[in-house]
């Protein structure tokens, strides 16, 4: 297994070599369309592979091309060199990538620091220190100067420690309890909790714990607690629920599982941690996520530029290499020798109030019912955070345009329109609460339209209830999961129900009150994060001004006899406790 992981790193790093600039400081993997400048984007592509290469080197793994990064580091930090990266400004993307270099110096100084000359070391030190007092966003970015300081400590460069201590203290304020963090003073509790907040905290505990033992204990304790909830986010085959922003970082979803052994935190038995880690990586190795040359692409389950956030440049996906941190462990570590174990049996429904979510498991798949998080700044924030359900089997969809149900691809959403063409959806849920297996939220698509939504787990189904108070006439369309249609579909629609069966799965909705009409729609290509072309079942109705209740049961499951049996036996409508007329 260890050799396989080492091979994964080299197979991802070696295809980068033809794209280095002459001075080796820039990696030009394509046209930069991110909000940061081209120099920062090319630094990003240079630095992010170090998240995998540094652990590879620290654990004695072979890599024959360290000279590219050594020469590049010397050139990029030299103000007189044409490939100089420039000093970072406030909130500068350079600070993010400097953290990767600090990380590499902390783990593998013999590869990246020792080959430099004295003047080159002085310039690298000056450049890294320049980031320590720069303002950063008050979220996971506060960790980046901390990581830079770990590298400076390892190579004996002095710096102002107070600036680092202040950032660490602010990071403590984002702890929510039960092992959860928020990503800053926001409603976001997405993958930035495991792959950033916990990952960096565990790295700090392992590298600097002797100097800051009390904080190291807190970081380890929180990470250990978090495993109890996070294990519910992974299907039996290792697939993680696609949810939130930065999904182009892909298998960074498992970086937390790799950071636990590095920091000596046996949150679950090592064989269980190892199983979560390896199943996830194996699943990703089967997905078409690289170019023919071997470069990681922007997208999730396949190349999909529409998924990108405005901060994603061509080198952004290489953050995924953070997952290879265990390679820094010696071969004698029990993580390597422990037999890989399947995921332990867990309750089929897990309410997670800090995330504002309920996760449910059926047939090996996982569905996340969402009711709290939102992020209006990122592209397609409503689709990435505020849909009703996110599935390891069916993923979720992004809109391809503003007109019609096929462009909108409103899977797992209640879409509302005045003209039947232009729809609004839940964007910023409020008044969220998680009780047992139900998550509630309120939302206002127009100032005079108030909707309260209850989502209840009933594996393999989930139940949806909406109380709508509207001052205007509305067209409504409520979507089930979007399913791959490339291999053909069997569609059945009628009064109060719609379902689609394909080899990829069975998805359908049943209106509990029999008032809506079942339909299906072919979503435009490239909208779903897992399947390139999908079809989606819908329930539609027109509502006059007034108060209305919409209730339905939604199924998403594997194709086969069990799915057919489930479809024939829908759960009873929700009780008044979860959304009836009270």
Short mmCIF file of C-alpha atoms in Angstrom, two decimals, residues 87-572:
data_model
loop_
_atom_site.label_atom_id
_atom_site.label_comp_id
_atom_site.label_asym_id
_atom_site.label_seq_id
_atom_site.Cartn_x
_atom_site.Cartn_y
_atom_site.Cartn_z
CA UNK A 87 5.90 39.98 -2.17
CA UNK A 88 2.37 39.27 -1.00
CA UNK A 89 -0.14 42.02 -0.41
CA UNK A 90 -3.13 41.91 1.94
CA UNK A 91 -5.40 38.91 1.33
CA UNK A 92 -3.05 37.79 -1.45
CA UNK A 93 -3.25 34.35 -3.04
CA UNK A 94 0.54 34.17 -2.67
CA UNK A 95 0.06 33.67 1.08
CA UNK A 96 -1.91 30.49 0.40
CA UNK A 97 0.87 29.05 -1.73
CA UNK A 98 3.64 30.21 0.61
CA UNK A 99 2.04 27.95 3.20
CA UNK A 100 2.71 24.94 0.96
CA UNK A 101 6.36 25.97 0.74
CA UNK A 102 6.52 26.43 4.51
CA UNK A 103 5.02 22.97 4.89
CA UNK A 104 7.63 21.49 2.54
CA UNK A 105 10.48 23.14 4.44
CA UNK A 106 9.09 21.74 7.69
CA UNK A 107 8.92 18.17 6.38
CA UNK A 108 11.73 17.95 3.83
CA UNK A 109 14.35 20.70 4.33
CA UNK A 110 17.05 18.41 2.97
CA UNK A 111 15.31 18.45 -0.42
CA UNK A 112 14.25 22.06 -0.70
CA UNK A 113 16.45 24.15 1.63
CA UNK A 114 19.80 22.44 1.97
CA UNK A 115 20.63 22.62 -1.79
CA UNK A 116 20.26 26.43 -1.79
CA UNK A 117 23.24 28.76 -1.49
CA UNK A 118 23.55 31.20 1.39
CA UNK A 119 22.22 34.22 -0.57
CA UNK A 120 19.37 32.10 -1.95
CA UNK A 121 18.38 31.04 1.55
CA UNK A 122 18.40 34.66 2.69
CA UNK A 123 16.04 35.65 -0.12
CA UNK A 124 13.70 32.71 0.56
CA UNK A 125 13.62 33.61 4.26
CA UNK A 126 12.88 37.27 3.55
CA UNK A 127 10.10 36.38 1.12
CA UNK A 128 8.41 33.95 3.51
CA UNK A 129 8.67 36.34 6.47
CA UNK A 130 7.00 39.05 4.41
CA UNK A 131 3.71 37.12 4.64
CA UNK A 132 3.55 36.81 8.41
CA UNK A 133 2.09 40.24 9.13
CA UNK A 134 -0.09 40.57 6.03
CA UNK A 135 -3.86 40.76 6.66
CA UNK A 136 -5.73 37.60 5.69
CA UNK A 137 -9.36 36.62 5.60
CA UNK A 138 -10.62 35.59 9.05
CA UNK A 139 -11.19 31.92 8.23
CA UNK A 140 -8.92 28.97 7.41
CA UNK A 141 -6.53 31.49 5.84
CA UNK A 142 -5.32 32.36 9.34
CA UNK A 143 -3.50 29.04 9.33
CA UNK A 144 -1.31 29.93 6.33
CA UNK A 145 1.16 32.17 8.21
CA UNK A 146 1.23 29.49 10.91
CA UNK A 147 2.34 26.89 8.36
CA UNK A 148 4.95 29.28 6.99
CA UNK A 149 6.31 29.66 10.52
CA UNK A 150 6.68 25.88 10.85
CA UNK A 151 9.01 25.88 7.87
CA UNK A 152 10.98 28.85 9.18
CA UNK A 153 11.40 27.10 12.52
CA UNK A 154 12.67 23.95 10.86
CA UNK A 155 15.40 25.78 8.93
CA UNK A 156 16.34 28.10 11.80
CA UNK A 157 15.02 31.42 10.50
CA UNK A 158 13.91 33.87 13.22
CA UNK A 159 10.61 35.76 12.91
CA UNK A 160 8.04 37.64 14.99
CA UNK A 161 6.21 34.90 16.87
CA UNK A 162 3.52 37.21 18.19
CA UNK A 163 1.91 37.53 14.77
CA UNK A 164 1.57 33.75 14.60
CA UNK A 165 0.26 33.44 18.15
CA UNK A 166 -2.42 36.05 17.44
CA UNK A 167 -3.67 34.08 14.45
CA UNK A 168 -3.76 30.85 16.43
CA UNK A 169 -5.83 32.53 19.13
CA UNK A 170 -8.34 33.80 16.56
CA UNK A 171 -8.62 30.34 15.06
CA UNK A 172 -9.63 29.01 18.48
CA UNK A 173 -12.75 31.19 18.36
CA UNK A 174 -14.08 29.20 15.40
CA UNK A 175 -14.41 26.02 17.47
CA UNK A 176 -18.10 25.07 17.81
CA UNK A 177 -17.83 22.02 20.03
CA UNK A 178 -18.06 18.29 19.27
CA UNK A 179 -14.99 18.60 17.05
CA UNK A 180 -16.62 21.05 14.64
CA UNK A 181 -15.32 24.39 13.42
CA UNK A 182 -16.92 27.06 11.30
CA UNK A 183 -14.81 28.37 8.46
CA UNK A 184 -14.58 31.79 10.05
CA UNK A 185 -17.56 33.73 11.46
CA UNK A 186 -19.86 32.26 8.80
CA UNK A 187 -22.49 29.56 8.35
CA UNK A 188 -20.04 27.34 6.46
CA UNK A 189 -19.18 23.95 7.96
CA UNK A 190 -18.16 22.11 4.80
CA UNK A 191 -15.04 20.19 3.74
CA UNK A 192 -12.90 23.09 4.89
CA UNK A 193 -13.43 21.69 8.39
CA UNK A 194 -11.63 18.37 7.72
CA UNK A 195 -9.26 19.31 4.90
CA UNK A 196 -8.23 22.70 6.32
CA UNK A 197 -9.08 23.40 9.96
CA UNK A 198 -8.37 19.88 11.24
CA UNK A 199 -5.64 19.11 8.73
CA UNK A 200 -3.61 22.19 9.66
CA UNK A 201 -4.35 21.81 13.36
CA UNK A 202 -3.07 18.24 13.33
CA UNK A 203 -0.03 19.25 11.33
CA UNK A 204 0.71 21.98 13.88
CA UNK A 205 0.22 19.56 16.77
CA UNK A 206 2.65 17.08 15.25
CA UNK A 207 5.36 19.57 14.26
CA UNK A 208 5.09 22.25 16.97
CA UNK A 209 3.38 20.37 19.77
CA UNK A 210 6.46 20.34 22.00
CA UNK A 211 6.53 24.16 22.00
CA UNK A 212 2.76 24.63 22.35
CA UNK A 213 1.55 21.49 24.14
CA UNK A 214 -1.80 22.76 25.43
CA UNK A 215 -2.93 23.92 22.00
CA UNK A 216 -1.68 20.68 20.46
CA UNK A 217 -3.86 18.73 22.90
CA UNK A 218 -6.90 20.79 21.91
CA UNK A 219 -6.26 20.31 18.20
CA UNK A 220 -5.89 16.56 18.66
CA UNK A 221 -8.95 16.29 20.90
CA UNK A 222 -11.19 18.16 18.46
CA UNK A 223 -9.97 16.09 15.55
CA UNK A 224 -10.69 12.90 17.45
CA UNK A 225 -14.25 13.99 18.25
CA UNK A 226 -14.89 15.02 14.65
CA UNK A 227 -14.43 11.46 13.36
CA UNK A 228 -17.71 10.39 14.95
CA UNK A 229 -19.67 12.67 12.59
CA UNK A 230 -17.37 12.72 9.58
CA UNK A 231 -17.48 8.95 9.07
CA UNK A 232 -21.13 9.38 8.07
CA UNK A 233 -20.11 11.47 5.02
CA UNK A 234 -18.64 8.44 3.17
CA UNK A 235 -20.46 5.70 1.29
CA UNK A 236 -19.48 2.05 1.60
CA UNK A 237 -17.32 2.28 -1.55
CA UNK A 238 -15.42 5.31 -0.25
CA UNK A 239 -17.34 7.98 -2.17
CA UNK A 240 -17.73 11.21 -0.21
CA UNK A 241 -20.88 13.31 -0.40
CA UNK A 242 -20.23 16.06 -2.97
CA UNK A 243 -21.20 19.23 -1.14
CA UNK A 244 -20.02 22.82 -0.83
CA UNK A 245 -17.28 24.78 -2.52
CA UNK A 246 -13.82 23.81 -3.81
CA UNK A 247 -14.90 20.35 -4.93
CA UNK A 248 -12.22 20.46 -7.61
CA UNK A 249 -9.82 19.55 -4.77
CA UNK A 250 -11.46 16.12 -5.03
CA UNK A 251 -9.63 13.54 -2.91
CA UNK A 252 -8.56 16.17 -0.41
CA UNK A 253 -11.83 14.97 1.14
CA UNK A 254 -9.73 12.20 2.69
CA UNK A 255 -6.87 14.44 3.85
CA UNK A 256 -8.28 14.37 7.38
CA UNK A 257 -8.06 10.58 7.51
CA UNK A 258 -4.40 10.85 6.52
CA UNK A 259 -3.64 13.61 9.03
CA UNK A 260 -4.91 11.55 11.97
CA UNK A 261 -2.07 9.00 11.91
CA UNK A 262 0.49 11.70 11.17
CA UNK A 263 -0.46 13.43 14.42
CA UNK A 264 -0.88 10.17 16.34
CA UNK A 265 -4.65 10.53 16.82
CA UNK A 266 -6.36 7.13 16.76
CA UNK A 267 -9.85 8.63 16.54
CA UNK A 268 -11.08 5.28 15.23
CA UNK A 269 -9.08 2.03 15.14
CA UNK A 270 -6.21 2.37 12.67
CA UNK A 271 -7.66 -0.30 10.41
CA UNK A 272 -10.94 1.64 10.19
CA UNK A 273 -9.15 4.93 9.46
CA UNK A 274 -7.06 3.13 6.85
CA UNK A 275 -10.20 1.73 5.25
CA UNK A 276 -11.88 5.14 4.95
CA UNK A 277 -8.66 6.55 3.51
CA UNK A 278 -7.93 3.84 0.95
CA UNK A 279 -11.48 3.25 -0.27
CA UNK A 280 -11.77 6.94 -1.01
CA UNK A 281 -8.52 7.08 -2.96
CA UNK A 282 -9.39 3.94 -4.92
CA UNK A 283 -12.73 5.43 -5.92
CA UNK A 284 -11.04 8.58 -7.22
CA UNK A 285 -8.43 6.60 -9.14
CA UNK A 286 -11.30 5.17 -11.22
CA UNK A 287 -12.70 8.56 -12.23
CA UNK A 288 -11.78 10.41 -15.47
CA UNK A 289 -10.29 13.45 -13.75
CA UNK A 290 -7.00 13.92 -15.66
CA UNK A 291 -6.05 15.03 -19.14
CA UNK A 292 -4.42 12.53 -21.53
CA UNK A 293 -1.09 14.00 -20.38
CA UNK A 294 -1.92 13.21 -16.76
CA UNK A 295 -2.75 16.71 -15.49
CA UNK A 296 -5.54 17.14 -12.96
CA UNK A 297 -8.50 19.02 -14.42
CA UNK A 298 -10.98 21.54 -13.05
CA UNK A 299 -14.16 19.67 -12.17
CA UNK A 300 -15.36 16.90 -9.91
CA UNK A 301 -16.32 13.53 -11.42
CA UNK A 302 -15.01 14.62 -14.84
CA UNK A 303 -13.58 17.83 -16.40
CA UNK A 304 -16.26 20.45 -15.73
CA UNK A 305 -15.03 24.08 -15.81
CA UNK A 306 -18.48 25.33 -14.80
CA UNK A 307 -17.89 23.89 -11.33
CA UNK A 308 -14.94 26.21 -10.67
CA UNK A 309 -15.02 28.93 -8.09
CA UNK A 310 -13.65 32.32 -9.05
CA UNK A 311 -10.43 31.51 -7.18
CA UNK A 312 -9.72 28.27 -9.09
CA UNK A 313 -6.79 28.51 -11.50
CA UNK A 314 -5.37 25.59 -13.54
CA UNK A 315 -3.10 24.50 -10.68
CA UNK A 316 -5.79 24.62 -7.99
CA UNK A 317 -6.72 20.91 -8.10
CA UNK A 318 -3.27 19.95 -6.81
CA UNK A 319 -4.45 20.80 -3.31
CA UNK A 320 -5.68 17.21 -3.47
CA UNK A 321 -2.12 16.05 -2.80
CA UNK A 322 -2.56 17.01 0.86
CA UNK A 323 -4.12 13.57 1.14
CA UNK A 324 -0.69 11.92 0.94
CA UNK A 325 0.56 13.19 4.32
CA UNK A 326 0.80 9.62 5.73
CA UNK A 327 3.77 9.02 3.43
CA UNK A 328 5.82 11.04 5.93
CA UNK A 329 5.29 8.30 8.52
CA UNK A 330 7.97 5.63 8.99
CA UNK A 331 7.21 2.19 7.68
CA UNK A 332 6.99 0.97 11.28
CA UNK A 333 3.93 3.10 12.07
CA UNK A 334 0.87 0.99 12.97
CA UNK A 335 -1.16 2.77 10.31
CA UNK A 336 0.82 0.81 7.72
CA UNK A 337 0.71 -2.54 9.47
CA UNK A 338 -2.94 -2.45 10.58
CA UNK A 339 -5.21 -4.57 8.38
CA UNK A 340 -7.62 -2.49 6.34
CA UNK A 341 -11.10 -2.78 7.82
CA UNK A 342 -14.53 -2.03 6.39
CA UNK A 343 -16.48 0.89 7.77
CA UNK A 344 -18.07 -0.07 11.08
CA UNK A 345 -21.84 -0.28 11.37
CA UNK A 346 -23.26 3.11 12.21
CA UNK A 347 -26.83 4.35 12.66
CA UNK A 348 -28.60 4.85 9.35
CA UNK A 349 -29.51 8.42 10.31
CA UNK A 350 -27.12 10.96 11.82
CA UNK A 351 -28.34 14.40 12.81
CA UNK A 352 -25.44 16.89 12.80
CA UNK A 353 -26.65 20.24 14.16
CA UNK A 354 -23.31 22.02 13.72
CA UNK A 355 -23.48 21.34 10.00
CA UNK A 356 -27.22 22.00 9.90
CA UNK A 357 -27.59 18.62 8.22
CA UNK A 358 -28.98 15.13 8.54
CA UNK A 359 -27.02 12.33 6.89
CA UNK A 360 -28.71 9.05 6.03
CA UNK A 361 -27.35 5.75 4.76
CA UNK A 362 -29.12 3.10 2.72
CA UNK A 363 -27.84 0.44 0.36
CA UNK A 364 -24.28 1.63 0.88
CA UNK A 365 -25.11 5.15 -0.39
CA UNK A 366 -25.17 8.35 1.66
CA UNK A 367 -27.53 11.30 1.30
CA UNK A 368 -27.04 14.62 3.07
CA UNK A 369 -30.17 16.66 3.84
CA UNK A 370 -29.15 20.30 4.12
CA UNK A 371 -30.84 23.17 5.92
CA UNK A 372 -28.35 25.68 7.29
CA UNK A 373 -25.28 26.44 5.24
CA UNK A 374 -25.08 28.99 2.47
CA UNK A 375 -22.45 30.92 0.56
CA UNK A 376 -23.63 33.57 -1.87
CA UNK A 377 -20.13 34.81 -2.82
CA UNK A 378 -19.00 31.72 -4.72
CA UNK A 379 -20.28 30.84 -8.16
CA UNK A 380 -23.39 28.64 -7.94
CA UNK A 381 -23.44 29.00 -4.16
CA UNK A 382 -27.13 28.08 -3.93
CA UNK A 383 -26.52 24.82 -5.77
CA UNK A 384 -23.39 23.91 -3.80
CA UNK A 385 -24.88 24.57 -0.36
CA UNK A 386 -28.64 25.09 -0.34
CA UNK A 387 -30.21 22.21 -2.26
CA UNK A 388 -32.33 19.92 -0.14
CA UNK A 389 -30.28 16.76 -0.73
CA UNK A 390 -26.77 15.74 -1.85
CA UNK A 391 -26.02 12.15 -2.79
CA UNK A 392 -22.94 9.98 -3.15
CA UNK A 393 -24.76 8.12 -5.94
CA UNK A 394 -26.39 11.01 -7.82
CA UNK A 395 -24.25 14.03 -6.89
CA UNK A 396 -25.95 17.35 -7.59
CA UNK A 397 -26.37 19.69 -10.55
CA UNK A 398 -25.40 23.23 -11.51
CA UNK A 399 -27.50 25.47 -13.74
CA UNK A 400 -26.54 25.83 -17.38
CA UNK A 401 -28.66 28.92 -17.94
CA UNK A 402 -31.49 31.03 -16.51
CA UNK A 403 -34.44 29.91 -18.62
CA UNK A 404 -36.47 26.75 -18.21
CA UNK A 405 -36.24 23.58 -16.18
CA UNK A 406 -33.71 21.93 -18.50
CA UNK A 407 -31.25 24.81 -18.12
CA UNK A 408 -31.88 25.22 -14.40
CA UNK A 409 -31.37 21.50 -13.60
CA UNK A 410 -33.20 21.98 -10.30
CA UNK A 411 -32.54 18.57 -8.79
CA UNK A 412 -33.31 18.40 -5.06
CA UNK A 413 -34.78 21.91 -5.16
CA UNK A 414 -38.17 23.57 -5.08
CA UNK A 415 -38.01 26.05 -7.95
CA UNK A 416 -40.58 28.87 -8.10
CA UNK A 417 -41.44 31.17 -10.96
CA UNK A 418 -43.90 33.91 -11.86
CA UNK A 419 -43.71 33.36 -15.63
CA UNK A 420 -42.97 29.62 -15.82
CA UNK A 421 -39.52 30.22 -17.33
CA UNK A 422 -37.36 32.10 -14.80
CA UNK A 423 -37.12 30.35 -11.44
CA UNK A 424 -35.91 31.15 -7.95
CA UNK A 425 -34.70 28.63 -5.39
CA UNK A 426 -33.55 28.47 -1.79
CA UNK A 427 -30.32 30.46 -1.56
CA UNK A 428 -29.85 31.44 2.09
CA UNK A 429 -31.71 29.21 4.54
CA UNK A 430 -32.39 30.75 7.94
CA UNK A 431 -33.91 29.71 11.27
CA UNK A 432 -32.31 26.30 10.89
CA UNK A 433 -32.82 23.50 13.39
CA UNK A 434 -31.91 19.80 13.44
CA UNK A 435 -34.16 17.58 15.55
CA UNK A 436 -33.72 13.82 15.43
CA UNK A 437 -33.81 13.02 11.71
CA UNK A 438 -35.34 16.29 10.53
CA UNK A 439 -33.73 19.56 9.46
CA UNK A 440 -35.88 22.69 9.21
CA UNK A 441 -35.18 26.01 7.51
CA UNK A 442 -36.97 29.16 6.37
CA UNK A 443 -36.36 31.06 3.15
CA UNK A 444 -37.70 33.98 1.13
CA UNK A 445 -37.37 33.77 -2.68
CA UNK A 446 -39.26 37.11 -2.80
CA UNK A 447 -39.92 39.51 0.08
CA UNK A 448 -43.61 38.58 0.02
CA UNK A 449 -43.06 34.81 -0.27
CA UNK A 450 -42.17 32.96 2.91
CA UNK A 451 -41.34 29.24 2.85
CA UNK A 452 -40.58 26.91 5.72
CA UNK A 453 -39.10 23.56 4.69
CA UNK A 454 -38.79 20.36 6.72
CA UNK A 455 -36.57 17.53 5.42
CA UNK A 456 -36.86 14.18 7.19
CA UNK A 457 -34.74 11.07 6.72
CA UNK A 458 -36.64 7.83 6.08
CA UNK A 459 -33.95 5.69 4.39
CA UNK A 460 -33.86 4.98 1.49
CA UNK A 461 -36.45 7.73 1.12
CA UNK A 462 -36.53 11.23 2.49
CA UNK A 463 -39.63 13.34 3.12
CA UNK A 464 -40.09 16.99 2.23
CA UNK A 465 -42.69 19.39 3.56
CA UNK A 466 -42.99 23.03 2.50
CA UNK A 467 -45.33 25.61 4.00
CA UNK A 468 -45.65 28.40 1.44
CA UNK A 469 -47.16 31.80 2.21
CA UNK A 470 -47.25 33.83 -0.96
CA UNK A 471 -48.73 37.12 -2.09
CA UNK A 472 -48.24 36.22 -5.76
CA UNK A 473 -49.23 33.43 -8.12
CA UNK A 474 -46.41 30.91 -8.53
CA UNK A 475 -45.37 28.09 -10.84
CA UNK A 476 -43.60 25.40 -8.80
CA UNK A 477 -41.33 22.52 -9.84
CA UNK A 478 -39.79 20.22 -7.27
CA UNK A 479 -36.96 17.98 -8.43
CA UNK A 480 -35.79 14.57 -7.35
CA UNK A 481 -32.25 13.39 -8.01
CA UNK A 482 -30.81 13.73 -11.52
CA UNK A 483 -29.71 10.36 -12.92
CA UNK A 484 -27.30 9.40 -15.71
CA UNK A 485 -29.31 8.94 -18.93
CA UNK A 486 -26.54 7.85 -21.29
CA UNK A 487 -27.35 4.13 -21.00
CA UNK A 488 -31.07 4.67 -21.46
CA UNK A 489 -33.94 5.32 -19.07
CA UNK A 490 -37.35 3.93 -18.14
CA UNK A 491 -39.61 6.87 -17.24
CA UNK A 492 -43.01 6.72 -15.61
CA UNK A 493 -45.06 9.81 -14.83
CA UNK A 494 -48.62 10.63 -13.95
CA UNK A 495 -50.76 12.20 -11.31
CA UNK A 496 -48.79 12.72 -8.10
CA UNK A 497 -45.66 10.82 -9.11
CA UNK A 498 -42.64 10.70 -11.39
CA UNK A 499 -39.75 8.26 -11.52
CA UNK A 500 -36.79 7.46 -13.73
CA UNK A 501 -34.89 4.19 -13.79
CA UNK A 502 -31.48 3.84 -15.43
CA UNK A 503 -28.51 1.53 -14.86
CA UNK A 504 -27.09 4.28 -12.65
CA UNK A 505 -30.04 4.21 -10.25
CA UNK A 506 -33.69 4.82 -9.53
CA UNK A 507 -34.93 8.30 -8.65
CA UNK A 508 -38.50 9.42 -8.09
CA UNK A 509 -41.00 11.53 -6.16
CA UNK A 510 -44.52 10.84 -4.87
CA UNK A 511 -46.75 13.74 -3.92
CA UNK A 512 -48.30 12.89 -0.56
CA UNK A 513 -51.49 14.87 -1.20
CA UNK A 514 -51.98 13.90 -4.84
CA UNK A 515 -52.23 17.50 -6.04
CA UNK A 516 -49.17 17.81 -8.22
CA UNK A 517 -48.33 16.41 -11.64
CA UNK A 518 -45.35 14.18 -12.37
CA UNK A 519 -42.99 15.07 -15.22
CA UNK A 520 -39.43 14.38 -16.36
CA UNK A 521 -36.90 16.64 -18.00
CA UNK A 522 -33.53 16.12 -19.69
CA UNK A 523 -31.10 18.51 -18.04
CA UNK A 524 -28.57 20.21 -20.30
CA UNK A 525 -25.25 18.37 -20.64
CA UNK A 526 -22.48 19.11 -18.16
CA UNK A 527 -24.74 20.22 -15.31
CA UNK A 528 -24.34 17.28 -12.91
CA UNK A 529 -21.06 16.85 -11.03
CA UNK A 530 -20.96 13.05 -11.51
CA UNK A 531 -22.80 12.28 -14.76
CA UNK A 532 -22.33 14.22 -17.99
CA UNK A 533 -25.93 13.87 -19.19
CA UNK A 534 -28.85 13.42 -16.83
CA UNK A 535 -32.64 13.20 -16.59
CA UNK A 536 -34.65 14.38 -13.62
CA UNK A 537 -38.13 13.63 -12.24
CA UNK A 538 -40.30 16.55 -11.16
CA UNK A 539 -43.56 17.40 -9.43
CA UNK A 540 -45.21 20.56 -10.78
CA UNK A 541 -48.14 22.73 -9.75
CA UNK A 542 -49.41 26.30 -9.92
CA UNK A 543 -50.29 28.05 -6.67
CA UNK A 544 -52.54 31.09 -6.25
CA UNK A 545 -51.78 33.68 -3.56
CA UNK A 546 -52.33 32.36 -0.05
CA UNK A 547 -50.98 29.62 2.21
CA UNK A 548 -50.18 26.19 0.77
CA UNK A 549 -48.60 22.96 1.99
CA UNK A 550 -46.57 20.76 -0.39
CA UNK A 551 -45.54 17.31 0.81
CA UNK A 552 -43.69 14.56 -0.99
CA UNK A 553 -41.55 11.47 -0.54
CA UNK A 554 -38.32 11.28 -2.54
CA UNK A 555 -36.39 8.14 -3.42
CA UNK A 556 -32.85 7.81 -4.69
CA UNK A 557 -31.36 4.33 -4.74
CA UNK A 558 -29.56 1.71 -6.80
CA UNK A 559 -31.31 0.04 -9.71
CA UNK A 560 -32.50 -3.47 -9.02
CA UNK A 561 -35.11 -5.45 -7.09
CA UNK A 562 -34.51 -3.64 -3.80
CA UNK A 563 -35.06 -0.28 -5.47
CA UNK A 564 -38.28 -1.50 -7.10
CA UNK A 565 -39.51 -2.82 -3.78
CA UNK A 566 -38.73 0.48 -2.10
CA UNK A 567 -40.61 2.40 -4.79
CA UNK A 568 -43.71 0.28 -4.19
CA UNK A 569 -43.58 0.94 -0.45
CA UNK A 570 -43.19 4.68 0.15
CA UNK A 571 -43.18 5.93 3.73
CA UNK A 572 -46.24 7.49 5.30
#
